[in-house]
Coordinates of C-alpha atoms and ligand atoms in Angstrom, one line a residue:
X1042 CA 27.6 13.2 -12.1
X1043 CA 27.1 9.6 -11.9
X1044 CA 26.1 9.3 -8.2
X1045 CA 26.8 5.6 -6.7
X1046 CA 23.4 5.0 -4.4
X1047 CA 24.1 1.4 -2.9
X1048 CA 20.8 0.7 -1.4
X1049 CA 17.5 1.1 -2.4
X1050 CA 13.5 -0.1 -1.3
X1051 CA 12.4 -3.2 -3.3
X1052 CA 9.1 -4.8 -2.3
X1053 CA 9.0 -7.7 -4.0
X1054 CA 11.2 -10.5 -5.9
X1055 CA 9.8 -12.9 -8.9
X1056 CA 12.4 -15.4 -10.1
X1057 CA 11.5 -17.8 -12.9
X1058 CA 9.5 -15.4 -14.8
X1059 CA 9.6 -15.9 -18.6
X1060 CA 7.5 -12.2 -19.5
X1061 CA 9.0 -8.9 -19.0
X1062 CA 12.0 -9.5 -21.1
X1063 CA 13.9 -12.6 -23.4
X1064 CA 14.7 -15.6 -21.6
X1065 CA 13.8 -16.9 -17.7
X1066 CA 14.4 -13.6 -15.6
X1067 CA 14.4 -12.5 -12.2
X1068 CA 11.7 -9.3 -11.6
X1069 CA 13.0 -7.1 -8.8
X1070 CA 10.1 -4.5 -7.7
X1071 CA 11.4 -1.1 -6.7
X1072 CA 8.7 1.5 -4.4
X1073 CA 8.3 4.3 -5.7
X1074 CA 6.2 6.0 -8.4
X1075 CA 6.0 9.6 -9.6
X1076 CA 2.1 8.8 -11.2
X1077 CA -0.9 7.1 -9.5
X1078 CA -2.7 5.3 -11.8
X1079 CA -6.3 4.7 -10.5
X1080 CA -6.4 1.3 -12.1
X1081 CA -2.9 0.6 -10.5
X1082 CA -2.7 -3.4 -9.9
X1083 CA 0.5 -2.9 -7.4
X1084 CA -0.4 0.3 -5.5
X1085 CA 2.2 -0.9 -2.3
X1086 CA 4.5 -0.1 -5.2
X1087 CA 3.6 4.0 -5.2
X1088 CA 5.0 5.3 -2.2
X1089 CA 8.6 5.3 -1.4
X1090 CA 8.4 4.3 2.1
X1091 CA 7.8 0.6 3.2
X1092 CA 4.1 0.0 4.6
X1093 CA 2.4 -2.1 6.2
X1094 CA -0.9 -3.9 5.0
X1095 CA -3.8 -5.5 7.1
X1096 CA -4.8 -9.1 6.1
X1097 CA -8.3 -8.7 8.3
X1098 CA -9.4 -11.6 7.4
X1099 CA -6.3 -13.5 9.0
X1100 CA -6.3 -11.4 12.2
X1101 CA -7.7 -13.6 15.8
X1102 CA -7.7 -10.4 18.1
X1103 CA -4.6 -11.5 20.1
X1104 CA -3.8 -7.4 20.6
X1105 CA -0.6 -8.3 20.4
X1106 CA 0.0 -5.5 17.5
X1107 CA -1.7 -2.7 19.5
X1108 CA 0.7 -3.8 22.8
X1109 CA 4.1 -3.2 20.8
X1110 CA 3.3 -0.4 18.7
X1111 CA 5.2 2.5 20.9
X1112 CA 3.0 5.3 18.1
X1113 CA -0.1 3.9 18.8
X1114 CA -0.7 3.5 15.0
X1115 CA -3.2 0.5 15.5
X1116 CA -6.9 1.2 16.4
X1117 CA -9.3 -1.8 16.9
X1118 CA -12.7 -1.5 15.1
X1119 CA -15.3 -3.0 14.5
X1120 CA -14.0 -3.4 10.9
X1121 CA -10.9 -4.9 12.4
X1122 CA -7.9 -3.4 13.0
X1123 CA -6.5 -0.1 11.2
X1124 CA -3.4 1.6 10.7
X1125 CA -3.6 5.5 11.9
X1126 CA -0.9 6.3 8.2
X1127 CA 0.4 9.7 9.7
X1128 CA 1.1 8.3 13.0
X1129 CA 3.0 4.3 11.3
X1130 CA 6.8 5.1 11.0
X1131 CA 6.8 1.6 9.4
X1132 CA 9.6 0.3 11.7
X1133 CA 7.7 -3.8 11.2
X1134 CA 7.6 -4.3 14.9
X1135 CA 3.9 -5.1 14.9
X1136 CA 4.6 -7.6 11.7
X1137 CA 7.2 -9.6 14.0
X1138 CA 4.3 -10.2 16.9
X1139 CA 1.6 -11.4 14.4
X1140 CA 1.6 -15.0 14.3
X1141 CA -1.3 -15.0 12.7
X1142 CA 0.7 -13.3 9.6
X1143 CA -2.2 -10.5 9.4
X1144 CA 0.0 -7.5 9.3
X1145 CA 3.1 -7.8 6.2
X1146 CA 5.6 -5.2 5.5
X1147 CA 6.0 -4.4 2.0
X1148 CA 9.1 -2.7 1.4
X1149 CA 12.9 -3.1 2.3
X1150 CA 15.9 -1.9 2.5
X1151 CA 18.7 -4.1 0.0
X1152 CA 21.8 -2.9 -1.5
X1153 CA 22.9 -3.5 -4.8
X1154 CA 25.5 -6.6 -3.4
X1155 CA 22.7 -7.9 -1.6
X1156 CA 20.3 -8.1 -4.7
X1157 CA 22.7 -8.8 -7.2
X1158 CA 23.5 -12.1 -4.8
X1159 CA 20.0 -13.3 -4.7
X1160 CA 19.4 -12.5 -8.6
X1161 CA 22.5 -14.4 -9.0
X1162 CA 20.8 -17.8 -7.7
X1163 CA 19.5 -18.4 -11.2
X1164 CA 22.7 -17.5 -13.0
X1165 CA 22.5 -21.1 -15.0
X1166 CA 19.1 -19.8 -15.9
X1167 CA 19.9 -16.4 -17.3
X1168 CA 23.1 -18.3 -19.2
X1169 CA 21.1 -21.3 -21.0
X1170 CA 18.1 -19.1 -21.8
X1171 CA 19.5 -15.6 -22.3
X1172 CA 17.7 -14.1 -19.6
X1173 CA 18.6 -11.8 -16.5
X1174 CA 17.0 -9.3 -14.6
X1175 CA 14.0 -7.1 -15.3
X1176 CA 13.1 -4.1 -12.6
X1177 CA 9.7 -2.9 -12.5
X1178 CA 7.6 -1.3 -9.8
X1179 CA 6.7 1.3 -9.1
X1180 CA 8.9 3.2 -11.1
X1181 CA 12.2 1.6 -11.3
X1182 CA 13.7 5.3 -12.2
X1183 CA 12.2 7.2 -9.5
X1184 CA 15.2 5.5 -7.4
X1185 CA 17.4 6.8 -9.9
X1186 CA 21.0 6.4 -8.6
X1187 CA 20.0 3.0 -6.8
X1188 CA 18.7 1.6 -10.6
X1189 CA 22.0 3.1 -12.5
X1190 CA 23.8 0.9 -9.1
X1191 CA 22.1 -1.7 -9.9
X1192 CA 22.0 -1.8 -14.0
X1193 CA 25.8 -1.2 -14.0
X1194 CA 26.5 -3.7 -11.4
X1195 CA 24.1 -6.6 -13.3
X1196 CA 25.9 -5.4 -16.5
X1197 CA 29.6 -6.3 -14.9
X1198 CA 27.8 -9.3 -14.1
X1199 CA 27.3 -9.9 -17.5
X1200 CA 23.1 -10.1 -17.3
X1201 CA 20.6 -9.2 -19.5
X1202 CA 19.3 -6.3 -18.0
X1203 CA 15.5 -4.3 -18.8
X1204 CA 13.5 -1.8 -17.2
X1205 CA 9.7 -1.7 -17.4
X1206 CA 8.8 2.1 -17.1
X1207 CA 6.4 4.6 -17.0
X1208 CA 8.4 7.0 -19.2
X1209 CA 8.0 10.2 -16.0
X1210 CA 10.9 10.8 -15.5
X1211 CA 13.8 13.3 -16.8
X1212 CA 15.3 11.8 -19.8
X1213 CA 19.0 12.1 -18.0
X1214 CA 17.9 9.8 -15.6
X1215 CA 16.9 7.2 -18.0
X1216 CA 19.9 7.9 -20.4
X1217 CA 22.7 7.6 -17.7
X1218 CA 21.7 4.0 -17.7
X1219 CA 21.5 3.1 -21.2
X1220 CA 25.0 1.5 -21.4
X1221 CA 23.8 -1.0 -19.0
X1222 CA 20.5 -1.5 -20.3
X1223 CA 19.4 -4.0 -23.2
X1224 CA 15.7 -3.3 -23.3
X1225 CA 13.0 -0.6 -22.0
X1226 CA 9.0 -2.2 -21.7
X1227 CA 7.6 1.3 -22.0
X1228 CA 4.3 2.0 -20.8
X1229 CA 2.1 4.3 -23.2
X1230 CA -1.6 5.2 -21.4
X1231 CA -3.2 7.6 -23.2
X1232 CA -2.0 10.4 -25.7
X1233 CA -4.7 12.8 -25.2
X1234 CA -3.1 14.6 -22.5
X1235 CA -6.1 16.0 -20.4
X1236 CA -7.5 12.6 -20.1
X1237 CA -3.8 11.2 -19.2
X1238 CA -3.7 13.3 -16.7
X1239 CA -7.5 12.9 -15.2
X1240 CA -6.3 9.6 -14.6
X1241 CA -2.8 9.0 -13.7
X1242 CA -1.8 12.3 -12.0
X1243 CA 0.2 13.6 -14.9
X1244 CA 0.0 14.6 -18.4
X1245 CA 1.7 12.7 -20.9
X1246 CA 4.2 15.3 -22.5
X1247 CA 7.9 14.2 -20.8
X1248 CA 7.0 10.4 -21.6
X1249 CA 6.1 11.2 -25.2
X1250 CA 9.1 13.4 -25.3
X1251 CA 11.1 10.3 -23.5
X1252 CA 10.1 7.9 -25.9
X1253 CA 10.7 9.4 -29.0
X1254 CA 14.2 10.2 -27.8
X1255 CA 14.6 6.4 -27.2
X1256 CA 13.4 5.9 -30.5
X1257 CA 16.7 7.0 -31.9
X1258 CA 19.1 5.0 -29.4
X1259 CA 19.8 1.3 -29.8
X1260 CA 17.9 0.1 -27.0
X1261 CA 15.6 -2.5 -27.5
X1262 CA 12.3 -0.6 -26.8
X1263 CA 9.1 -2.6 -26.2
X1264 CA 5.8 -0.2 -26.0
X1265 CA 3.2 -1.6 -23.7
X1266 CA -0.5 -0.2 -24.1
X1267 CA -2.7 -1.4 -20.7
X1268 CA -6.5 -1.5 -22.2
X1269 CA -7.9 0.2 -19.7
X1270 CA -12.1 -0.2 -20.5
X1271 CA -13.8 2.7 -20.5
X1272 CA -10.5 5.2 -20.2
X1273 CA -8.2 4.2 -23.0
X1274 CA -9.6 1.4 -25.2
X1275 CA -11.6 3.9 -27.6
X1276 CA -10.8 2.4 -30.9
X1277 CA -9.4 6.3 -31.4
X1278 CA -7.1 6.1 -29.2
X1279 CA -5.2 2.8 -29.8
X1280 CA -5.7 3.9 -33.7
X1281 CA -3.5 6.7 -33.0
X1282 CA -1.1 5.1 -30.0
X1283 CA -0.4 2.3 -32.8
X1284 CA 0.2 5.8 -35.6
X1285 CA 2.6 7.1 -32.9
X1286 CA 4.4 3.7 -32.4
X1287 CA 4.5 3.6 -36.1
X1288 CA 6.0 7.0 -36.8
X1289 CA 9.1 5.7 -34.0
X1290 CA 9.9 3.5 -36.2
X1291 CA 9.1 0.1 -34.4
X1292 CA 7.7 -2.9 -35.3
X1293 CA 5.4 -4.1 -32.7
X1294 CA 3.0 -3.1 -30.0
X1295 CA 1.9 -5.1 -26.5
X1296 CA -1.8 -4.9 -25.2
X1297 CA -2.0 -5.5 -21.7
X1298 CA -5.7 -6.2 -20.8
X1299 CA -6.8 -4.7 -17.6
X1300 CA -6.6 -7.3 -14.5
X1301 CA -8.9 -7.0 -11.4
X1302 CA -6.1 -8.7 -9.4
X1303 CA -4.9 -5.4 -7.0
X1304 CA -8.3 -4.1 -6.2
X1305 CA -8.2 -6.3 -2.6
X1306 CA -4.6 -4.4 -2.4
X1307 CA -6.1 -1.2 -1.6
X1308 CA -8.3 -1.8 1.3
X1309 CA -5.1 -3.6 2.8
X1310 CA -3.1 -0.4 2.7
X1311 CA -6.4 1.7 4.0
X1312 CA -7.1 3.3 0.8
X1313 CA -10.1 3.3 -1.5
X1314 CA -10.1 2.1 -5.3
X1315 CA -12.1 4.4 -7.1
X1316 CA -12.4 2.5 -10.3
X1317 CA -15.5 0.4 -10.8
X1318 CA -14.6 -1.8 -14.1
X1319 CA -14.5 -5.3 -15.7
X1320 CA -11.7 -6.7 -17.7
X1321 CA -12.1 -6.1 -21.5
X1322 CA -13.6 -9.5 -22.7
X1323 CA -11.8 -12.0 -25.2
X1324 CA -14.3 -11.2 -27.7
X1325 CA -13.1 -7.1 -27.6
X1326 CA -9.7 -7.9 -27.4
X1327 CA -9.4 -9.9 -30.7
X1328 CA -11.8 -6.9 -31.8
X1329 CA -8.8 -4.2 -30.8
X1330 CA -6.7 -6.5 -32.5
X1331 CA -8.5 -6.5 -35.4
X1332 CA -8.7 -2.8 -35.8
X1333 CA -5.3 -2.5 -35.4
X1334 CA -4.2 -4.7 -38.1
X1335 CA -4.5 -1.5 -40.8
X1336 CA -1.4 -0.3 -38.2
X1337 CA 0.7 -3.2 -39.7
X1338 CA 2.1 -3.7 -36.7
X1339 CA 2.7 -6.5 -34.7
X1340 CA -0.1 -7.2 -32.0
X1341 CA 0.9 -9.3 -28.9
X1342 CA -1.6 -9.7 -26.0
X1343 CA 0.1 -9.8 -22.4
X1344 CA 3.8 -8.6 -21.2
Ligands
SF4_1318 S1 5.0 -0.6 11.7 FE1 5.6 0.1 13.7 S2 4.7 2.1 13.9 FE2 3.6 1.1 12.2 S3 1.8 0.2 13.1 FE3 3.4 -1.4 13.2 S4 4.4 -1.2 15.1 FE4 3.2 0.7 14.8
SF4_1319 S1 -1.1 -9.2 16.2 FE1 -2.0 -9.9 14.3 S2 -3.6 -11.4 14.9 FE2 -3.1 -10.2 16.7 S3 -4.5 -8.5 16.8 FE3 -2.7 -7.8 15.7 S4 -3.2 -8.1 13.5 FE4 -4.6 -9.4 14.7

């Protein structure tokens, strides 16, 4: 059954972007992820619920946070202040009494009329340049019903509509939503699956499984590799990821270098980053590229 879901938790919007899909494109984050990724650049993206992050640097100790929360989530140290996570029901109270804009929700509530209307600002965009709407995350599946809303209702619209996805997800959930979908940027970590699943949570079996089944439809599907140094860029592995992509039948392959852009993220949200890394260099980059040029596939760098 098709279920109609009208609202859903996004936590951010990007308009104007020109990656992630053809043409200029609006990029509509959904919460929400069914793997954890330790070098996950967005990790306000994995949980479900909207939370609230701690700008310490911005705070001037007005107390003003600690006064109005009514769970006494917020304890003053001598780091600065801290949200208790068990005890924060995330209702934004404490957001609306910072003027110093040191605590931000991320996460809220929209329903598919309500996004469709703001994506709809760059309509003359999407129509000159043959763009539309890309939702990423998180895992724009794990909110399934709210994504088949939302594909189906950009699709009336007449947009260009893509996913970026993990691939974790039961294949129905993906499939409902292929008549409204043009293309899929799938994500492919690892395919040893022990290793996979040392560091994302999850094996890789479903999202192999997923993708070869997409293989076969007429979506447009784009496979993404994040280089990962020291988990994923073995030249083994992206000699083989590039022999699986192959043997779908597809023509071309995305490297997406690691970035050290969401490491502040996790002390924001309380949480440690575990990963202790440097971006692959320029010079190992054209070297992957290189060695995947026996692949005869196409080799872009970036999204
Ligand atoms: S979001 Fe609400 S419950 Fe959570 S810390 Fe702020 S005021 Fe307290
Ligand atoms: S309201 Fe904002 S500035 Fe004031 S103590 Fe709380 S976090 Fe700091």
């Amino acid at each position: 059954m098709n279920t109609i879901i009208n609202s859903g938790v996004v936590f951010n919007i990007q308009y104007y972007s020109i990656h992630d899909g053809s043409g200029i494109r609006t990029l509509v984050f959904l919460k929400g992820c069914p793997l954890r990724c330790e070098w996950c650049s967005n990790p306000e993206s994995q949980s479900l619920k909207p939370e609230v992050i701690v700008l310490v640097n911005r705070c001037i100790g007005c107390g003003n946070c600690i006064k109005i929360c009514s769970e006494q989530a917020i304890v003053n140290t001598i780091e600065g202040n801290i949200i208790n996570r068990n005890k924060c029901i995330a209702c934004g109270k404490c957001t609306e009494v910072c003027n110093a804009g040191a605590l931000q929700i991320k996460g809220k509530f929209y329903t598919v009329d309500d996004l469709l209307e703001q994506v709809m600002e760059d309509a003359i965009f999407y129509e000159y340049s043959g763009g539309g709407i890309t939702l990423s995350g998180g895992e724009p599946f794990f909110q399934a019903d709210f994504t088949y809303s939302l594909l189906r209702t950009c699709k009336e619209s007449r947009l260009n509509t893509a996913v970026e996805t993990c691939g974790f997800v039961p294949y129905e959930t993906i499939e409902r939503c292929l008549p409204y979908l043009d293309s899929i940027l799938y994500d492919i970590k690892h395919l040893d699956t022990d290793i996979h699943k040392q560091f994302t949570g999850a094996d890789n079996l479903i999202i192999l499984e997923n993708v070869r089944k997409l293989a076969k439809t007429d979506v447009n599907l784009i496979i993404r590799v994040p280089v990962i140094p020291g988990i994923n860029d073995s030249n083994n592995n992206l000699i083989r990821t590039a022999e699986f992509v192959k043997e779908l039948g597809l023509k071309e392959l995305y490297l997406l270098p690691y970035h050290s852009l969401g490491v502040r993220k996790y002390s924001q949200l309380g949480r440690k980053y575990k990963l202790n890394i440097n971006p692959p260099t320029v010079e190992r980059i054209n070297e992957i590229k290189e060695i995947l040029i026996d692949s005869k596939l196409n080799i872009y760098i970036g999204g």
